[in-house]
Coordinates of C-alpha atoms and ligand atoms in Angstrom, one line a residue:
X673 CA -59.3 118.3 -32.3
X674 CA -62.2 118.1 -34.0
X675 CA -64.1 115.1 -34.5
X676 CA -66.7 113.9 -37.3
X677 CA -69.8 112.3 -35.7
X678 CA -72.5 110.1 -38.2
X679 CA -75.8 108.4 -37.4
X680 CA -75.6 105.6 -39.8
X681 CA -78.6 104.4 -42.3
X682 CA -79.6 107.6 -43.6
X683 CA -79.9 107.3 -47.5
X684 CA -78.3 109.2 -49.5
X685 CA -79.8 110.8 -52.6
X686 CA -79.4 114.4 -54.8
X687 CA -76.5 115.7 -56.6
X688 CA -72.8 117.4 -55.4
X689 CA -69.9 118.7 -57.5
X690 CA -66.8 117.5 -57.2
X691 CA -64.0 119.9 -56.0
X692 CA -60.3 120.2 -58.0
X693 CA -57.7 117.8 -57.6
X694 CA -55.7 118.2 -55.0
X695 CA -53.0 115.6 -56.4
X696 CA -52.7 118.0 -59.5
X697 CA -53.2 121.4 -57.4
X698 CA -49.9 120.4 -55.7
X699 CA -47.8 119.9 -57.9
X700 CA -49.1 122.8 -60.6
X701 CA -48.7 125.2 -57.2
X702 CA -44.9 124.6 -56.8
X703 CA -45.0 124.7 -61.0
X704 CA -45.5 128.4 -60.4
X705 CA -41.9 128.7 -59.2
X706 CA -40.7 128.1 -62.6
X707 CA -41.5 131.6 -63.6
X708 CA -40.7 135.3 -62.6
X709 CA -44.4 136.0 -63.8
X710 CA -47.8 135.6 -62.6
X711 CA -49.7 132.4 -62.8
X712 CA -53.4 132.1 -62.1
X713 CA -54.4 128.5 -60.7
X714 CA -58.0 128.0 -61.0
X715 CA -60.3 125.6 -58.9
X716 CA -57.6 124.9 -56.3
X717 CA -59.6 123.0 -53.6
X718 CA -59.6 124.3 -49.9
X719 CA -58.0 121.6 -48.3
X720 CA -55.1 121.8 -45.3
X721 CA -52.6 120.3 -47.9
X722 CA -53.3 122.7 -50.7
X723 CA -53.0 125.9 -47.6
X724 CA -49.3 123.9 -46.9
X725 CA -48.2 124.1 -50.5
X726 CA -49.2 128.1 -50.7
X727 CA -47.2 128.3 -47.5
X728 CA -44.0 127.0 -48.8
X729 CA -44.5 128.9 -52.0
X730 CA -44.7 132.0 -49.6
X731 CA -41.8 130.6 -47.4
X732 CA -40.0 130.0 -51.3
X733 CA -40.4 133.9 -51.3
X734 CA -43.5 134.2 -53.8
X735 CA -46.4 136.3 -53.7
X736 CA -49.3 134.1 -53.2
X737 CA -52.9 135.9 -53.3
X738 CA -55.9 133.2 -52.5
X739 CA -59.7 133.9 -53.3
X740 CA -62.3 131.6 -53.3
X741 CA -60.6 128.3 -55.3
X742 CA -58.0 131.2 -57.2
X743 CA -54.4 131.2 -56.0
X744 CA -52.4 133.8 -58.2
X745 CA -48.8 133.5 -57.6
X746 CA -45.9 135.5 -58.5
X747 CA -42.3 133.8 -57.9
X748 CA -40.4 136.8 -59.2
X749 CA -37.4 136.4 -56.5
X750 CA -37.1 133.3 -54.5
X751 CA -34.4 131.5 -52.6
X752 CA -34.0 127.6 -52.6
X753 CA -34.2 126.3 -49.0
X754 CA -37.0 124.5 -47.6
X755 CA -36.8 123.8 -44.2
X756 CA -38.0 120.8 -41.9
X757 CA -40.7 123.1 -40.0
X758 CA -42.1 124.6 -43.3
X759 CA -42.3 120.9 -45.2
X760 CA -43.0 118.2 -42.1
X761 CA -46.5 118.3 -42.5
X762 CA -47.0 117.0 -46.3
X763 CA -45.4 114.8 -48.0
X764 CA -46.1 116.1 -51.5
X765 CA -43.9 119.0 -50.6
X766 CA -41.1 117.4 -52.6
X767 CA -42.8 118.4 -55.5
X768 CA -40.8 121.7 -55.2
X769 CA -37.4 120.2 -55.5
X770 CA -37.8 119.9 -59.2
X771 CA -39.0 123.2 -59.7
X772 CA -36.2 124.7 -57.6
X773 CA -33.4 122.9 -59.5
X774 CA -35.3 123.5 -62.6
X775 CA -35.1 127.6 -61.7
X776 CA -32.6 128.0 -59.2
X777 CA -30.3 124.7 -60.2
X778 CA -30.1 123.9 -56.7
X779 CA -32.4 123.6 -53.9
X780 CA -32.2 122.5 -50.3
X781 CA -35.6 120.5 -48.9
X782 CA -36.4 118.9 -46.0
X783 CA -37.3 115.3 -46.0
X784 CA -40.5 114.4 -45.6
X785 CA -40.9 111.9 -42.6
X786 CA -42.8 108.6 -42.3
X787 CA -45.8 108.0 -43.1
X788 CA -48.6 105.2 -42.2
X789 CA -49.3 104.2 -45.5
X790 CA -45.9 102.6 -46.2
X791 CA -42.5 103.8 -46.6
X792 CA -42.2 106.2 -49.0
X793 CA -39.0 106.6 -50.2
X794 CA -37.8 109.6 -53.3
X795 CA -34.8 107.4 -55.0
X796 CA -36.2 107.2 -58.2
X797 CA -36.7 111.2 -57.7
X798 CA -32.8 111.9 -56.8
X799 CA -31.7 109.3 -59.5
X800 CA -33.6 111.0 -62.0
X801 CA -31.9 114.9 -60.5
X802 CA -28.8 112.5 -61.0
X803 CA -28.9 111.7 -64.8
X804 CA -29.8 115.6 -65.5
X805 CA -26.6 116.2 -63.8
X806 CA -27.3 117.3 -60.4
X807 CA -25.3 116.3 -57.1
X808 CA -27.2 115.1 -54.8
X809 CA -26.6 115.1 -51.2
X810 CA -28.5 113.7 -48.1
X811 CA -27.6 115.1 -44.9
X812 CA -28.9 115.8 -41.5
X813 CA -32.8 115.0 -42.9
X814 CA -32.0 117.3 -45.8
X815 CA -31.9 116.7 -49.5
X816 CA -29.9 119.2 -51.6
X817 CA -29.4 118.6 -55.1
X818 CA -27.2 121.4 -56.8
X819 CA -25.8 121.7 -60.7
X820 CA -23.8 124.2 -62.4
X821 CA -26.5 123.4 -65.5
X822 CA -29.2 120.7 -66.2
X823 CA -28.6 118.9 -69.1
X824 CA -31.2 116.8 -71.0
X825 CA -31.3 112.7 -70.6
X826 CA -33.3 109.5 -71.0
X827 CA -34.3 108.2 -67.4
X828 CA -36.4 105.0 -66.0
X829 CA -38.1 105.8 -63.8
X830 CA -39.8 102.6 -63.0
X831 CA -39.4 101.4 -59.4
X832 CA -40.3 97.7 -58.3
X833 CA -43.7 99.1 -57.6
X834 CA -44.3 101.1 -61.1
X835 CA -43.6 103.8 -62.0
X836 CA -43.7 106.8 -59.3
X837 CA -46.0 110.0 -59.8
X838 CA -44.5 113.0 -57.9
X839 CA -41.1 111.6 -58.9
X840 CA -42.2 111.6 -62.9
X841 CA -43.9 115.4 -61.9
X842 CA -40.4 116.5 -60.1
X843 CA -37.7 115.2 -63.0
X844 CA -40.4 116.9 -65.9
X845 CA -40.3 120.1 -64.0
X846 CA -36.8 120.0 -63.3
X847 CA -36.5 119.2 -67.0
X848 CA -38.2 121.8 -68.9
X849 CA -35.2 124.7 -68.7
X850 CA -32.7 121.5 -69.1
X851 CA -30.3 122.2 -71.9
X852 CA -31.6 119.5 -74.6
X853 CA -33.8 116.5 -75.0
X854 CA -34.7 114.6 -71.9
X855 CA -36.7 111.3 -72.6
X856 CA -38.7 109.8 -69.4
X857 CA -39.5 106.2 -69.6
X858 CA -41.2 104.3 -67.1
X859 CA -43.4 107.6 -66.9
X860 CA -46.2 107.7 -64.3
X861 CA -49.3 107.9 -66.7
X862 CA -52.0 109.6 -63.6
X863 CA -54.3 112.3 -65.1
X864 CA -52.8 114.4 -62.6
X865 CA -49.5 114.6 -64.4
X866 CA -51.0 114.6 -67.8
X867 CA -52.4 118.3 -66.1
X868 CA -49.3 119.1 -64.8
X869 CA -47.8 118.5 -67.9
X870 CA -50.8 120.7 -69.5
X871 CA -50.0 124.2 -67.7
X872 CA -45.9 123.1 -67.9
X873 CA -47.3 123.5 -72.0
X874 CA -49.2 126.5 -71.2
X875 CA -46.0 128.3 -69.7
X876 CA -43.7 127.5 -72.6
X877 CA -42.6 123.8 -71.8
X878 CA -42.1 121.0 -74.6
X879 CA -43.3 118.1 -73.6
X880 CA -45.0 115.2 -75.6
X881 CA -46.3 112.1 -74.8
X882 CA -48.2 112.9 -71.3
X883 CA -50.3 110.3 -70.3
X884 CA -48.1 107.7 -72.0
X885 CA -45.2 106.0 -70.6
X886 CA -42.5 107.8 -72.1
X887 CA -42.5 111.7 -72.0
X888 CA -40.0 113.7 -74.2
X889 CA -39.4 117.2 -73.2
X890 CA -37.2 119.8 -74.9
X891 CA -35.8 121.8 -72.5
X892 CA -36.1 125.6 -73.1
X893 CA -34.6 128.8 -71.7
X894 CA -37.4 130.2 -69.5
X895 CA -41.3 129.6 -69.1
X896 CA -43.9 132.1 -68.8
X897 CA -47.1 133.1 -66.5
X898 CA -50.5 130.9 -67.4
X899 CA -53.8 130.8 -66.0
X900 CA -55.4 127.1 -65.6
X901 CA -58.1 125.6 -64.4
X902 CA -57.2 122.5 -62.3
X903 CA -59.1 119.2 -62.9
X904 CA -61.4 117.0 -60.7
X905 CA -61.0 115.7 -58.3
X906 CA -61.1 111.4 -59.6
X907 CA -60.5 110.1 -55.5
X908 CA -63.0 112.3 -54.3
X909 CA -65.1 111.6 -57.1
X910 CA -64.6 108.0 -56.7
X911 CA -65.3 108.3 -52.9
X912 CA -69.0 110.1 -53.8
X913 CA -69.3 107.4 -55.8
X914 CA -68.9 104.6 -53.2
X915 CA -70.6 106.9 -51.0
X916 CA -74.0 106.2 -52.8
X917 CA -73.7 102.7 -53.8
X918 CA -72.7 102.2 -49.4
X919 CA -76.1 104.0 -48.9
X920 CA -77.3 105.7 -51.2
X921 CA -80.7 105.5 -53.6
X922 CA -79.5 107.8 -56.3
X923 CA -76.4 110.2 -56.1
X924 CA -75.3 112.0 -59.1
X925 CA -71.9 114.1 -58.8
X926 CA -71.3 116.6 -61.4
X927 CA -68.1 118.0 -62.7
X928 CA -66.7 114.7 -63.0
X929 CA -64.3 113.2 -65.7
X930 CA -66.2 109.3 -66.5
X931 CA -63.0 108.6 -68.4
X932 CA -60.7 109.1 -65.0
X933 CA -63.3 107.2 -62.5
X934 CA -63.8 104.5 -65.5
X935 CA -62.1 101.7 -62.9
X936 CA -64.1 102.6 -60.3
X937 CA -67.3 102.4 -62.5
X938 CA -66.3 99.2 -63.9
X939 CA -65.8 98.1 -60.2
X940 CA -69.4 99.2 -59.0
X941 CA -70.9 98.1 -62.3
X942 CA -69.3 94.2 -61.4
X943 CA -70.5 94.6 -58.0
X944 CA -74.1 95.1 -59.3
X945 CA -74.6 99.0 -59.0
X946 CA -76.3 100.9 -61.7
X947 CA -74.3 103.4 -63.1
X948 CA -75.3 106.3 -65.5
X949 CA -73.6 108.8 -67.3
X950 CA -74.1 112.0 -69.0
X951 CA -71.4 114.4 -70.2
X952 CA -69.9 115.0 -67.0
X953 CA -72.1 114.0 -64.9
X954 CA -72.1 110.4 -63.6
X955 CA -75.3 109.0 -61.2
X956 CA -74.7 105.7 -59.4
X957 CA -77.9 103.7 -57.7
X958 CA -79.1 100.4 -56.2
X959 CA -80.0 98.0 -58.5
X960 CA -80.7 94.9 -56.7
X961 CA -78.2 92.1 -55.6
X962 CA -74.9 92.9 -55.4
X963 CA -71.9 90.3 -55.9
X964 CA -68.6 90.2 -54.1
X965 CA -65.3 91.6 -56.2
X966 CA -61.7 90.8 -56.7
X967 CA -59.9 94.0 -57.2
X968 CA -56.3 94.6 -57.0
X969 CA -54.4 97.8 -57.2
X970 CA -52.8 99.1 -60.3
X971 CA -50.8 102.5 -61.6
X972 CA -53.7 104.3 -64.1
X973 CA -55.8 103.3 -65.3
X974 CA -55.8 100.5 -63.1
X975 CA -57.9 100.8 -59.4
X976 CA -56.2 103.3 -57.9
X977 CA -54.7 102.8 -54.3
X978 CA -56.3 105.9 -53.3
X979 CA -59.6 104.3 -53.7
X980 CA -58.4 100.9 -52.1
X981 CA -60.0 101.8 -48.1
X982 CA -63.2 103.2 -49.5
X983 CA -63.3 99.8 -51.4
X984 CA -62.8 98.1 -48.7
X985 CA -65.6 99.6 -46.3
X986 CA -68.2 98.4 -49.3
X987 CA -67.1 95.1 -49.8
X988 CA -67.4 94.5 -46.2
X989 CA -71.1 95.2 -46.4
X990 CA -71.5 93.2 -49.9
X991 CA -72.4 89.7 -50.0
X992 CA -70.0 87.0 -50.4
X993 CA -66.6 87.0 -50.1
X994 CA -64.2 89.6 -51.7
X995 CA -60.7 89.8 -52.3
X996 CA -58.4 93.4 -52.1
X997 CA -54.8 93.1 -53.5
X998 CA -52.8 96.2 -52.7
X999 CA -50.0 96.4 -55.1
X1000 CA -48.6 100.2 -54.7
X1001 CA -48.2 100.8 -50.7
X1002 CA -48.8 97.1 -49.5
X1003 CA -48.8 98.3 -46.4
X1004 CA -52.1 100.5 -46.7
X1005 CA -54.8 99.0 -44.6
X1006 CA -54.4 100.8 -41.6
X1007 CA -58.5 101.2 -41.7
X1008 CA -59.0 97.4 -41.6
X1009 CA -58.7 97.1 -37.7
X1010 CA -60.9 100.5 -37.5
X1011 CA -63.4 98.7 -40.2
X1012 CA -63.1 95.3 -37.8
X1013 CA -64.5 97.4 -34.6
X1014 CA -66.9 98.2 -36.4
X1015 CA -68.2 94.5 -37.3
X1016 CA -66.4 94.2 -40.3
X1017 CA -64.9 90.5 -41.3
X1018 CA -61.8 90.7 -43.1
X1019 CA -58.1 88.8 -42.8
X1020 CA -55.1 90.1 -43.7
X1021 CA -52.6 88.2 -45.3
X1022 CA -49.9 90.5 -46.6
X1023 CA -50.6 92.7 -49.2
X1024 CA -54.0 90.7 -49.8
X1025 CA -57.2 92.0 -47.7
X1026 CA -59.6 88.7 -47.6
X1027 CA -63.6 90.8 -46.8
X1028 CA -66.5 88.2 -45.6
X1029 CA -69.5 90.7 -45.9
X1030 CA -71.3 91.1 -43.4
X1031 CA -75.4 91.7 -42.8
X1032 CA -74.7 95.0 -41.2
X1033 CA -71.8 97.2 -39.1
X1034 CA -72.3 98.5 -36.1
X1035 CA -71.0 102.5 -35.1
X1036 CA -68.1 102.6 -32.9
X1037 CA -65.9 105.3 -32.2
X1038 CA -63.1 104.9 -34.4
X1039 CA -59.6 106.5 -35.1
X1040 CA -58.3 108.0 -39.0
X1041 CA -55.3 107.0 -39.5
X1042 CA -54.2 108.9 -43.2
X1043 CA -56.8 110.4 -45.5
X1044 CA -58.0 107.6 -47.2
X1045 CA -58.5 105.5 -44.5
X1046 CA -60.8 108.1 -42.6
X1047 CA -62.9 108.1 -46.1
X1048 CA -63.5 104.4 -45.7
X1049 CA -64.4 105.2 -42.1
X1050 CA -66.9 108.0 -42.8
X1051 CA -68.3 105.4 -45.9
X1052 CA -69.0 102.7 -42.9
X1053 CA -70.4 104.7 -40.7
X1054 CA -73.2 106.0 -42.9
X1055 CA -74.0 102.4 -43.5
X1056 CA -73.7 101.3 -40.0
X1057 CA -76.3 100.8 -37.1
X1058 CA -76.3 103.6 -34.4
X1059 CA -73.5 106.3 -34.2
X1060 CA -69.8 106.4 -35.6
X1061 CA -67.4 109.1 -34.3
X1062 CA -64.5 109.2 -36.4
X1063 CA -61.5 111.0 -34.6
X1064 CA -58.3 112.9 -36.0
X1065 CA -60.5 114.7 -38.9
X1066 CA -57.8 116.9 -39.9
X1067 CA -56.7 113.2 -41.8
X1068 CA -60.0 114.2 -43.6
X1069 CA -59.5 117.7 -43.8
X1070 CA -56.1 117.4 -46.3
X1071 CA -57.6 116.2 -49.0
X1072 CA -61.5 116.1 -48.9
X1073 CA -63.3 119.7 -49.7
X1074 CA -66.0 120.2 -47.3
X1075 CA -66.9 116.0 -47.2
X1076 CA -69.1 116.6 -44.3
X1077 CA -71.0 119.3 -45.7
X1078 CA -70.9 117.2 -49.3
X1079 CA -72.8 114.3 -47.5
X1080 CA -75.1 116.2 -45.3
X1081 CA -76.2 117.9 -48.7
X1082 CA -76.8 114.6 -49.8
X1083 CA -79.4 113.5 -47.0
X1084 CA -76.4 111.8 -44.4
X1085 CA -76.7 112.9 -40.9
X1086 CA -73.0 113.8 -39.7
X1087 CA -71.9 116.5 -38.0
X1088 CA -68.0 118.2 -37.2
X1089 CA -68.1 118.1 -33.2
X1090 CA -65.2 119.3 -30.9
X1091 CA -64.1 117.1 -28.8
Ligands
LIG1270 N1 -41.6 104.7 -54.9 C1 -40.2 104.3 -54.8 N2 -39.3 105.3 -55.0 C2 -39.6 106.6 -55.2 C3 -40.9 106.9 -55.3 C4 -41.9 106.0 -55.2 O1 -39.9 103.1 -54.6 O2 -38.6 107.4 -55.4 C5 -42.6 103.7 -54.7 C6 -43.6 104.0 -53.6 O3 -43.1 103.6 -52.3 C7 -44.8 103.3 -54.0 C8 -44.8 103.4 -55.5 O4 -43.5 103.7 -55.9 O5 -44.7 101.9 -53.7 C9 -45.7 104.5 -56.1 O6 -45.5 105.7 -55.3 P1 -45.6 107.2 -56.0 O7 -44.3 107.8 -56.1 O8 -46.4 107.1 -57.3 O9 -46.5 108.0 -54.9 P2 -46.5 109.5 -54.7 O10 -46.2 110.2 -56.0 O11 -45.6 109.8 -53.6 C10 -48.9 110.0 -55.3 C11 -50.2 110.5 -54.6 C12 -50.7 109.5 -53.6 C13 -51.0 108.2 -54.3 C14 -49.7 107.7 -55.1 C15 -50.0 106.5 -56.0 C16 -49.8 112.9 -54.6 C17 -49.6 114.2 -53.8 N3 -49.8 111.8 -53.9 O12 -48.0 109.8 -54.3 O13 -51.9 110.0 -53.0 O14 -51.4 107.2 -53.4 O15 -49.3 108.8 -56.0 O16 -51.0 106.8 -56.9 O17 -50.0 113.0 -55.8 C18 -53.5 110.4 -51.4 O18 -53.9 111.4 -52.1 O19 -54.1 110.0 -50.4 C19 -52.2 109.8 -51.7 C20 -51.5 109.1 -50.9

């Protein structure tokens, strides 16, 4: 298993451009299965979760050709059943129950198993197959939802921690061939299903109101092939960004939304970094004392819990004391005792993450828990004294394109070693 060795207090500096979004690659690859006819995703990042998601699609019985960021799929004949082996490893694979029932009006999936960030349960996914008038069963690990015909309805899909993003991405694609009008409220507002929602458009879907919290979608009899061009990537962005303020004297990243990262800006602006940007392009650099923060966790366009560990590796180098409130998985600071060998100060008292800063960390070998967290990990170690080996990269690997060779283009001294 490979490992992902840094010699801290190198400073960063130059450009890099950010990869697609691999939280709207998912979902728009199991889209695909809406259609007998070709679809052409473009700027699919090479990640291990994106290389699951074309393996299901092939297990789904498409035709799935991959070229450099292009995945062309043709689902002209599939069958419904997703077994445990094909969908253990990834979570998001229950984006393709929507599309199933949407095409097939039944589909038999796997569930997903725990996971370190908190439990993650699907209710508000299986009521909303419910109100369009599927059964839905749960047996032996499996989820099978079935209905003679979808038929169009208004569903909440607000939980008691907001509203839910691959469950708003599952009922819209189960919704699109419903019979009728089917109102989502509650909707997850993410940028990712706004581009979801975007290609769903570009196939033949009806949808208004994406990146609101009510969607209304007019079912239709069948969809069509599209071509699209996936957006960037706002975590990894994000993560760049808090890459150069950690260590960094001037990092630019290009092919960037501002208007998606604007949280994270505003975050790095408070905490006294200089932040510049131009079309999309956005350049983040020292600019003298920074100042402790008190961020908490939000749906979009609040701070996004995928940018909560990462936060959390700055602030422990930052001044002052600073104050993380996870409100989505309140359970996600697995890095904190991996941040703590490394010198870090911070208490934990429930979902709140109290951070004294601290003058400087120190490199320890450390151990990635779930993507995020081995971000925040990588982040400390360029900051820290001496060497950091972070273990269990493949963490890394699902959702980063090519992070190691991102931040030795930018001047960091890591390299992937096998242990
Ligand atoms: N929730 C429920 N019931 C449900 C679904 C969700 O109670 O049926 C709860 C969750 O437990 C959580 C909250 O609602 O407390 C929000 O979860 P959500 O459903 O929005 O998460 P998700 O759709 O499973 C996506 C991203 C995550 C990201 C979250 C929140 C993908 C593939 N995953 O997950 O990304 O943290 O939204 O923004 O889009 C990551 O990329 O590292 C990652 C974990």
């Amino acid at each position: 298993m490979d490992k992902i060795r840094i010699h801290g207090g190198h400073e960063l500096s130059g450009s890099i451009k950010i990869s697609g979004s691999k939280n709207s690659a998912l979902p728009i690859l199991a889209a695909t299965l809406l259609t007998r006819e070709e679809c052409c995703i473009r700027r699919v990042p090479d990640l291990s979760d994106t290389n699951y998601m074309v393996q299901i699609l092939a297990h789904l019985g498409a035709h799935v050709e991959r070229a450099s960021g292009n995945v062309a799929v043709t689902a002209e004949k599939i069958n419904s059943v997703a077994p445990y082996d094909v969908v253990r490893r990834m979570r998001a694979s229950v984006c393709v129950i929507g599309p199933l029932l949407g095409r097939c009006k039944e589909a038999t999936v796997s569930l997903p198993g725990g996971c370190v960030i908190g439990d993650r349960p699907i209710d508000l996914h299986l009521k909303g197959f419910e109100a369009l008038g599927a059964a839905v069963r749960v047996e032996n690990g499996d989820v099978r939802v079935f209905a003679p015909k979808l038929t169009g309805a208004i569903i909440n899909l607000r939980g008691k921690f907001g509203p839910t993003v691959l469950g708003t991405d599952n009922v819209m694609m189960a919704s699109v061939l419903a019979e009728g009008t089917t109102v989502i409220e509650g909707a997850a507002q993410e940028p990712e299903v706004v581009d979801l929602a975007n290609f769903l458009i570009k196939m033949g879907a009806k949808i208004e109101g994406a990146g609101t919290r009510r969607l209304i979608i007019e079912g239709v009899k069948e969809l069509h092939g599209a071509e699209h061009d996936i957006i960037p990537d706002r975590i990894e962005a994000g993560t760049f960004l808090v890459a150069g303020a950690i260590a960094g004297k001037g990092v630019t990243l290009k092919r960037v939304d501002p208007e998606h990262v604007q949280s994270v800006t505003n975050a790095l602006t408070s905490c006294g970094y200089k932040i510049d940007f131009r079309a999309d392009e956005i350049s983040v650099s020292p600019n003298g004392a920074t100042t402790p923060l008190e961020i908490s966790t939000e749906p979009y366009p609040g701070f996004p819990t995928d940018m909560q560990a990462q936060m959390c590796a700055l602030l422990s180098t930052t001044d002052g004391i600073s104050v993380i409130t996870e409100n989505i998985f309140p359970q996600r600071y697995m890095h904190v005792a991996e941040l703590k060998r490394m010198g870090a100060n911070v208490d934990l008292e429930g979902p709140t993450a109290v951070i004294k800063g601290v003058d400087q960390l120190h490199g320890a070998p450390v151990m990635a828990s779930d993507l995020r967290a081995s971000a925040a990990l990588v982040l400390a170690g360029l900051k820290a004294e001496g060497v950091t080996e972070v273990s269990r990269v493949y963490h890394i690997d699902r959702g980063y394109e090519h992070l190691d060779e991102k931040l030795r283009d930018l001047g960091a001294e890591i390299e992937r070693v096998q242990a």
